[in-house]
Tab-separated table of C-alpha atoms in Angstrom:
chain	number	residue	atom	x	y	z
A	1	UNK	CA	108.672	99.507	54.186
A	2	UNK	CA	109.685	96.858	51.195
A	3	UNK	CA	109.796	93.313	51.300
A	4	UNK	CA	111.905	90.762	49.291
A	5	UNK	CA	111.079	86.951	49.433
A	6	UNK	CA	113.839	84.626	47.760
A	7	UNK	CA	112.656	80.813	47.549
A	8	UNK	CA	110.812	81.214	50.343
A	9	UNK	CA	109.655	77.885	51.871
A	10	UNK	CA	107.375	77.294	55.333
A	11	UNK	CA	105.796	74.225	57.055
A	12	UNK	CA	104.035	74.779	59.978
A	13	UNK	CA	105.521	73.572	63.070
A	14	UNK	CA	103.694	70.250	64.062
A	15	UNK	CA	101.943	70.022	60.782
A	16	UNK	CA	101.396	66.207	59.342
A	17	UNK	CA	101.308	67.875	55.683
A	18	UNK	CA	103.375	65.794	53.664
A	19	UNK	CA	103.442	69.305	51.701
A	20	UNK	CA	105.097	72.829	53.025
A	21	UNK	CA	102.185	75.627	53.107
A	22	UNK	CA	104.075	77.826	50.829
A	23	UNK	CA	107.268	76.343	48.213
A	24	UNK	CA	109.744	78.461	46.454
A	25	UNK	CA	107.918	81.961	46.655
A	26	UNK	CA	109.469	84.871	44.914
A	27	UNK	CA	108.446	88.189	45.295
A	28	UNK	CA	109.405	91.706	45.486
A	29	UNK	CA	107.161	94.154	47.014
A	30	UNK	CA	108.283	98.181	46.713
A	31	UNK	CA	107.424	100.615	49.575
A	32	UNK	CA	104.453	102.046	49.935
A	33	UNK	CA	102.324	99.551	47.120
A	34	UNK	CA	98.952	98.242	47.814
A	35	UNK	CA	99.521	94.544	47.282
A	36	UNK	CA	96.620	92.032	47.354
A	37	UNK	CA	96.965	88.711	47.154
A	38	UNK	CA	94.030	86.581	46.332
A	39	UNK	CA	93.534	82.467	45.818
A	40	UNK	CA	91.304	79.659	47.048
A	41	UNK	CA	91.690	78.136	50.582
A	42	UNK	CA	94.891	76.701	51.846
A	43	UNK	CA	96.446	78.011	48.811
A	44	UNK	CA	98.923	79.926	51.317
A	45	UNK	CA	97.843	83.355	50.901
A	46	UNK	CA	97.578	83.705	55.291
A	47	UNK	CA	101.038	82.218	55.844
A	48	UNK	CA	103.052	84.535	53.914
A	49	UNK	CA	101.380	87.691	55.974
A	50	UNK	CA	102.450	85.623	59.339
A	51	UNK	CA	106.109	85.358	58.047
A	52	UNK	CA	106.191	89.059	56.503
A	53	UNK	CA	104.900	89.982	60.063
A	54	UNK	CA	107.453	87.746	61.661
A	55	UNK	CA	104.864	85.395	63.508
A	56	UNK	CA	106.811	82.546	62.155
A	57	UNK	CA	110.535	82.165	60.398
A	58	UNK	CA	110.793	80.955	57.083
A	59	UNK	CA	111.657	76.768	56.939
A	60	UNK	CA	113.936	78.453	53.752
A	61	UNK	CA	115.939	80.094	55.965
A	62	UNK	CA	116.524	83.497	57.906
A	63	UNK	CA	117.921	85.241	54.991
A	64	UNK	CA	115.377	84.311	52.754
A	65	UNK	CA	113.016	87.190	53.348
A	66	UNK	CA	114.436	90.641	53.347
A	67	UNK	CA	112.791	93.800	54.677
A	68	UNK	CA	114.006	97.188	53.217
A	69	UNK	CA	117.174	95.116	51.855
A	70	UNK	CA	118.007	93.713	55.216
A	71	UNK	CA	117.565	89.922	56.471
A	72	UNK	CA	114.174	90.012	58.692
A	73	UNK	CA	115.970	88.216	61.261
A	74	UNK	CA	118.315	90.913	61.864
A	75	UNK	CA	115.095	93.212	63.230
A	76	UNK	CA	114.772	93.191	66.957
A	77	UNK	CA	110.937	91.607	67.129
A	78	UNK	CA	110.099	95.032	69.129
A	79	UNK	CA	110.885	97.309	65.968
A	80	UNK	CA	108.866	94.937	63.719
A	81	UNK	CA	105.993	95.037	65.817
A	82	UNK	CA	105.864	98.869	66.591
A	83	UNK	CA	106.400	99.131	62.384
A	84	UNK	CA	103.596	96.927	61.930
A	85	UNK	CA	99.700	97.036	62.010
A	86	UNK	CA	97.671	93.923	61.775
A	87	UNK	CA	94.165	93.389	61.459
A	88	UNK	CA	92.577	89.693	61.509
A	89	UNK	CA	89.378	87.905	61.863
A	90	UNK	CA	91.465	86.448	64.894
A	91	UNK	CA	91.879	89.888	67.062
A	92	UNK	CA	89.809	89.689	70.460
A	93	UNK	CA	88.060	91.917	72.791
A	94	UNK	CA	89.024	92.988	76.020
A	95	UNK	CA	86.763	92.939	79.518
A	96	UNK	CA	87.130	96.845	79.148
A	97	UNK	CA	85.044	99.641	77.872
A	98	UNK	CA	84.491	99.805	74.292
A	99	UNK	CA	86.421	103.339	73.850
A	100	UNK	CA	89.446	101.324	75.837
A	101	UNK	CA	89.199	98.378	73.433
A	102	UNK	CA	89.754	101.141	70.736
A	103	UNK	CA	92.396	103.249	72.673
A	104	UNK	CA	94.985	99.546	72.873
A	105	UNK	CA	95.920	100.256	69.617
A	106	UNK	CA	98.087	103.056	70.298
A	107	UNK	CA	98.063	102.600	74.613
A	108	UNK	CA	99.944	105.865	75.546
A	109	UNK	CA	96.905	107.477	73.942
A	110	UNK	CA	94.072	104.963	76.111
A	111	UNK	CA	92.405	107.962	77.572
A	112	UNK	CA	92.397	110.281	74.365
A	113	UNK	CA	88.790	110.247	73.486
A	114	UNK	CA	88.805	112.451	70.491
A	115	UNK	CA	91.493	110.417	68.950
A	116	UNK	CA	89.501	107.369	69.795
A	117	UNK	CA	86.362	109.118	68.642
A	118	UNK	CA	88.116	109.629	64.871
A	119	UNK	CA	89.466	105.835	65.296
A	120	UNK	CA	86.115	104.804	65.464
A	121	UNK	CA	84.719	106.703	62.936
A	122	UNK	CA	86.844	105.268	60.530
A	123	UNK	CA	86.347	101.868	61.538
A	124	UNK	CA	82.583	102.001	61.275
A	125	UNK	CA	82.306	101.635	64.888
A	126	UNK	CA	80.726	105.096	65.867
A	127	UNK	CA	77.172	103.558	65.481
A	128	UNK	CA	77.374	100.618	67.409
A	129	UNK	CA	78.374	103.026	69.812
A	130	UNK	CA	76.005	105.764	69.755
A	131	UNK	CA	73.129	103.247	70.240
A	132	UNK	CA	74.495	102.080	73.718
A	133	UNK	CA	73.501	104.016	76.731
A	134	UNK	CA	77.400	104.587	78.156
A	135	UNK	CA	78.517	104.843	74.396
A	136	UNK	CA	82.461	103.863	74.299
A	137	UNK	CA	82.056	103.968	78.250
A	138	UNK	CA	80.444	100.886	77.932
A	139	UNK	CA	81.830	97.582	79.576
A	140	UNK	CA	82.311	94.347	77.889
A	141	UNK	CA	81.777	91.345	80.044
A	142	UNK	CA	81.473	93.252	83.048
A	143	UNK	CA	82.642	91.774	85.986
A	144	UNK	CA	81.837	93.348	89.632
A	145	UNK	CA	81.148	91.718	93.129
A	146	UNK	CA	78.045	93.692	93.756
A	147	UNK	CA	75.242	91.412	94.755
A	148	UNK	CA	71.805	92.393	96.637
A	149	UNK	CA	70.578	91.222	99.899
A	150	UNK	CA	67.162	91.158	101.623
A	151	UNK	CA	66.021	93.260	98.713
A	152	UNK	CA	62.724	94.014	98.266
A	153	UNK	CA	60.784	91.603	96.030
A	154	UNK	CA	58.930	94.632	93.993
A	155	UNK	CA	60.717	94.293	90.508
A	156	UNK	CA	59.708	97.877	90.240
A	157	UNK	CA	62.116	98.906	93.452
A	158	UNK	CA	64.355	101.131	92.508
A	159	UNK	CA	67.306	99.111	94.036
A	160	UNK	CA	66.230	95.986	91.733
A	161	UNK	CA	67.015	98.142	88.648
A	162	UNK	CA	70.399	99.032	89.885
A	163	UNK	CA	71.158	95.584	90.606
A	164	UNK	CA	69.943	94.850	86.894
A	165	UNK	CA	72.152	97.279	85.541
A	166	UNK	CA	75.285	96.223	87.750
A	167	UNK	CA	74.745	92.416	86.208
A	168	UNK	CA	74.003	92.826	82.621
A	169	UNK	CA	76.296	92.216	79.868
A	170	UNK	CA	76.688	93.628	76.429
A	171	UNK	CA	76.798	91.325	73.594
A	172	UNK	CA	77.840	92.582	70.233
A	173	UNK	CA	77.651	91.352	66.832
A	174	UNK	CA	80.298	89.548	65.071
A	175	UNK	CA	79.839	92.812	62.562
A	176	UNK	CA	79.815	94.996	65.398
A	177	UNK	CA	83.253	93.074	66.568
A	178	UNK	CA	85.077	93.759	63.550
A	179	UNK	CA	84.122	97.176	63.536
A	180	UNK	CA	85.702	97.982	67.016
A	181	UNK	CA	88.737	96.122	66.550
A	182	UNK	CA	89.215	97.947	63.076
A	183	UNK	CA	89.279	100.966	64.885
A	184	UNK	CA	91.512	99.566	67.196
A	185	UNK	CA	93.985	99.349	64.148
A	186	UNK	CA	92.761	102.961	63.018
A	187	UNK	CA	94.150	104.060	66.737
A	188	UNK	CA	97.453	102.169	66.035
A	189	UNK	CA	98.047	104.497	62.739
A	190	UNK	CA	97.810	107.676	65.112
A	191	UNK	CA	101.417	106.843	66.357
A	192	UNK	CA	102.971	107.606	63.437
A	193	UNK	CA	104.829	104.469	63.535
A	194	UNK	CA	103.254	102.354	60.994
A	195	UNK	CA	105.223	101.333	57.927
A	196	UNK	CA	103.606	98.216	57.161
A	197	UNK	CA	99.883	96.929	57.079
A	198	UNK	CA	98.750	93.243	57.198
A	199	UNK	CA	94.961	93.015	56.179
A	200	UNK	CA	93.593	89.223	56.666
A	201	UNK	CA	90.303	88.412	55.580
A	202	UNK	CA	88.784	90.872	58.455
A	203	UNK	CA	85.397	91.312	57.408
A	204	UNK	CA	83.770	88.280	57.038
A	205	UNK	CA	80.718	89.354	59.155
A	206	UNK	CA	80.217	92.951	57.705
A	207	UNK	CA	77.594	93.634	54.949
A	208	UNK	CA	79.129	94.626	51.358
A	209	UNK	CA	78.956	98.360	52.260
A	210	UNK	CA	80.241	97.996	55.563
A	211	UNK	CA	83.284	96.790	53.725
A	212	UNK	CA	83.819	98.960	51.218
A	213	UNK	CA	83.685	101.865	53.573
A	214	UNK	CA	86.506	99.824	56.258
A	215	UNK	CA	88.572	98.999	52.859
A	216	UNK	CA	88.353	102.562	51.367
A	217	UNK	CA	89.237	104.276	54.481
A	218	UNK	CA	92.183	101.972	55.443
A	219	UNK	CA	93.059	102.616	51.326
A	220	UNK	CA	92.909	106.685	52.127
A	221	UNK	CA	95.254	105.582	55.027
A	222	UNK	CA	98.028	104.019	52.900
A	223	UNK	CA	100.536	107.300	52.806
A	224	UNK	CA	103.949	106.215	53.795
A	225	UNK	CA	102.595	102.615	54.521
A	226	UNK	CA	102.930	99.484	52.647
A	227	UNK	CA	99.757	97.731	52.595
A	228	UNK	CA	99.024	93.986	51.606
A	229	UNK	CA	95.580	92.396	51.689
A	230	UNK	CA	94.535	88.695	51.806
A	231	UNK	CA	90.974	88.455	50.481
A	232	UNK	CA	88.628	86.150	48.691
A	233	UNK	CA	86.421	88.530	47.715
A	234	UNK	CA	87.652	90.711	44.694
A	235	UNK	CA	85.513	93.449	44.336
A	236	UNK	CA	87.305	96.580	44.034
A	237	UNK	CA	90.234	95.936	45.945
A	238	UNK	CA	92.390	94.368	43.041
A	239	UNK	CA	91.173	97.095	40.655
A	240	UNK	CA	92.873	99.505	42.944
A	241	UNK	CA	95.555	97.274	43.915
A	242	UNK	CA	99.530	98.409	42.391
A	243	UNK	CA	100.336	94.277	42.406
A	244	UNK	CA	97.882	91.341	42.611
A	245	UNK	CA	99.165	88.200	43.815
A	246	UNK	CA	97.720	84.886	42.713
A	247	UNK	CA	98.435	81.975	44.678
A	248	UNK	CA	97.538	78.257	44.303
A	249	UNK	CA	98.696	75.109	46.031
A	250	UNK	CA	101.660	77.363	48.137
A	251	UNK	CA	103.133	78.635	44.957
A	252	UNK	CA	102.349	81.814	43.475
A	253	UNK	CA	100.631	81.007	39.598
A	254	UNK	CA	100.415	85.151	38.908
A	255	UNK	CA	101.235	88.493	39.626
A	256	UNK	CA	100.227	91.902	38.220
A	257	UNK	CA	97.908	94.285	37.803
A	258	UNK	CA	94.375	93.415	37.536
A	259	UNK	CA	94.319	94.621	34.054
A	260	UNK	CA	97.340	92.282	33.074
A	261	UNK	CA	95.972	89.428	34.786
A	262	UNK	CA	92.903	89.375	33.305
A	263	UNK	CA	94.153	89.832	29.648
A	264	UNK	CA	96.448	86.203	30.311
A	265	UNK	CA	92.928	84.941	31.113
A	266	UNK	CA	94.939	82.515	33.793
A	267	UNK	CA	94.104	81.399	37.569
A	268	UNK	CA	92.883	84.894	38.241
A	269	UNK	CA	90.673	85.538	35.754
A	270	UNK	CA	88.780	82.074	36.087
A	271	UNK	CA	88.386	83.178	39.772
A	272	UNK	CA	87.679	86.436	38.940
A	273	UNK	CA	84.885	85.285	36.458
A	274	UNK	CA	83.482	83.351	38.724
A	275	UNK	CA	82.886	85.483	41.594
A	276	UNK	CA	81.345	87.627	39.034
A	277	UNK	CA	79.212	84.928	37.454
A	278	UNK	CA	77.932	85.111	40.814
A	279	UNK	CA	76.650	88.062	41.216
A	280	UNK	CA	74.830	88.719	38.221
A	281	UNK	CA	72.891	85.316	38.729
A	282	UNK	CA	72.128	86.775	41.885
A	283	UNK	CA	70.648	89.573	40.667
A	284	UNK	CA	66.800	90.465	39.746
A	285	UNK	CA	65.340	87.887	36.914
């Protein structure tokens, strides 16, 4: 899936800001490219992903964003959704089993245990499910109408143990939640319909090893898909990208490969070197 942005501007509805979220954005993305959008907070990175996913329409007009050479507004929303997979911090888990939460990525196969296991492995969720007694059958935020009346006070009574099981809710850590949601995205890939993958800072609760493994699995699955990542952490991603887009104050200030932008010694190189020096400072003395 290709994208072309022509002088794209956008202001969020109801915003009190006198400045648009992004302004005069010109960008061409070829089919199958891996693009990394970087920049400081509030630079407009996530806004671009929301426009390309058509969660909003640009204030610059419906003809200013082209998808495969056709204005994005001419596509049916359902067709765009079918061809898109998004992975962000804003996704939620539902009061279903862990397996069903993953399976929702491909609703027609929500009971396909082999497919769910495969997606869980790629999303890094297998370990957190295996440590639970019921595995992927474990339910989140269990809701039931089971109550005990006239039960013996003996805490060792078997009925007391059964009642405790019914009333117990499972709580996942932030990292475990992000792994389940990532697995749902890999489940969505199983549909064979996904041509655009939008990834927006989905690993804030993961350690460096978990983040590396997740991004590596996403990149391995990129065949036939255009992937756009929004990230604060440059790391290995920008070095593997076909195109790095650096934003500041709602505009694109630089675009190119990692090597090209480092040679320019501009905004991207400045941000990259700040992160690199922070890692060096945290190292052993």
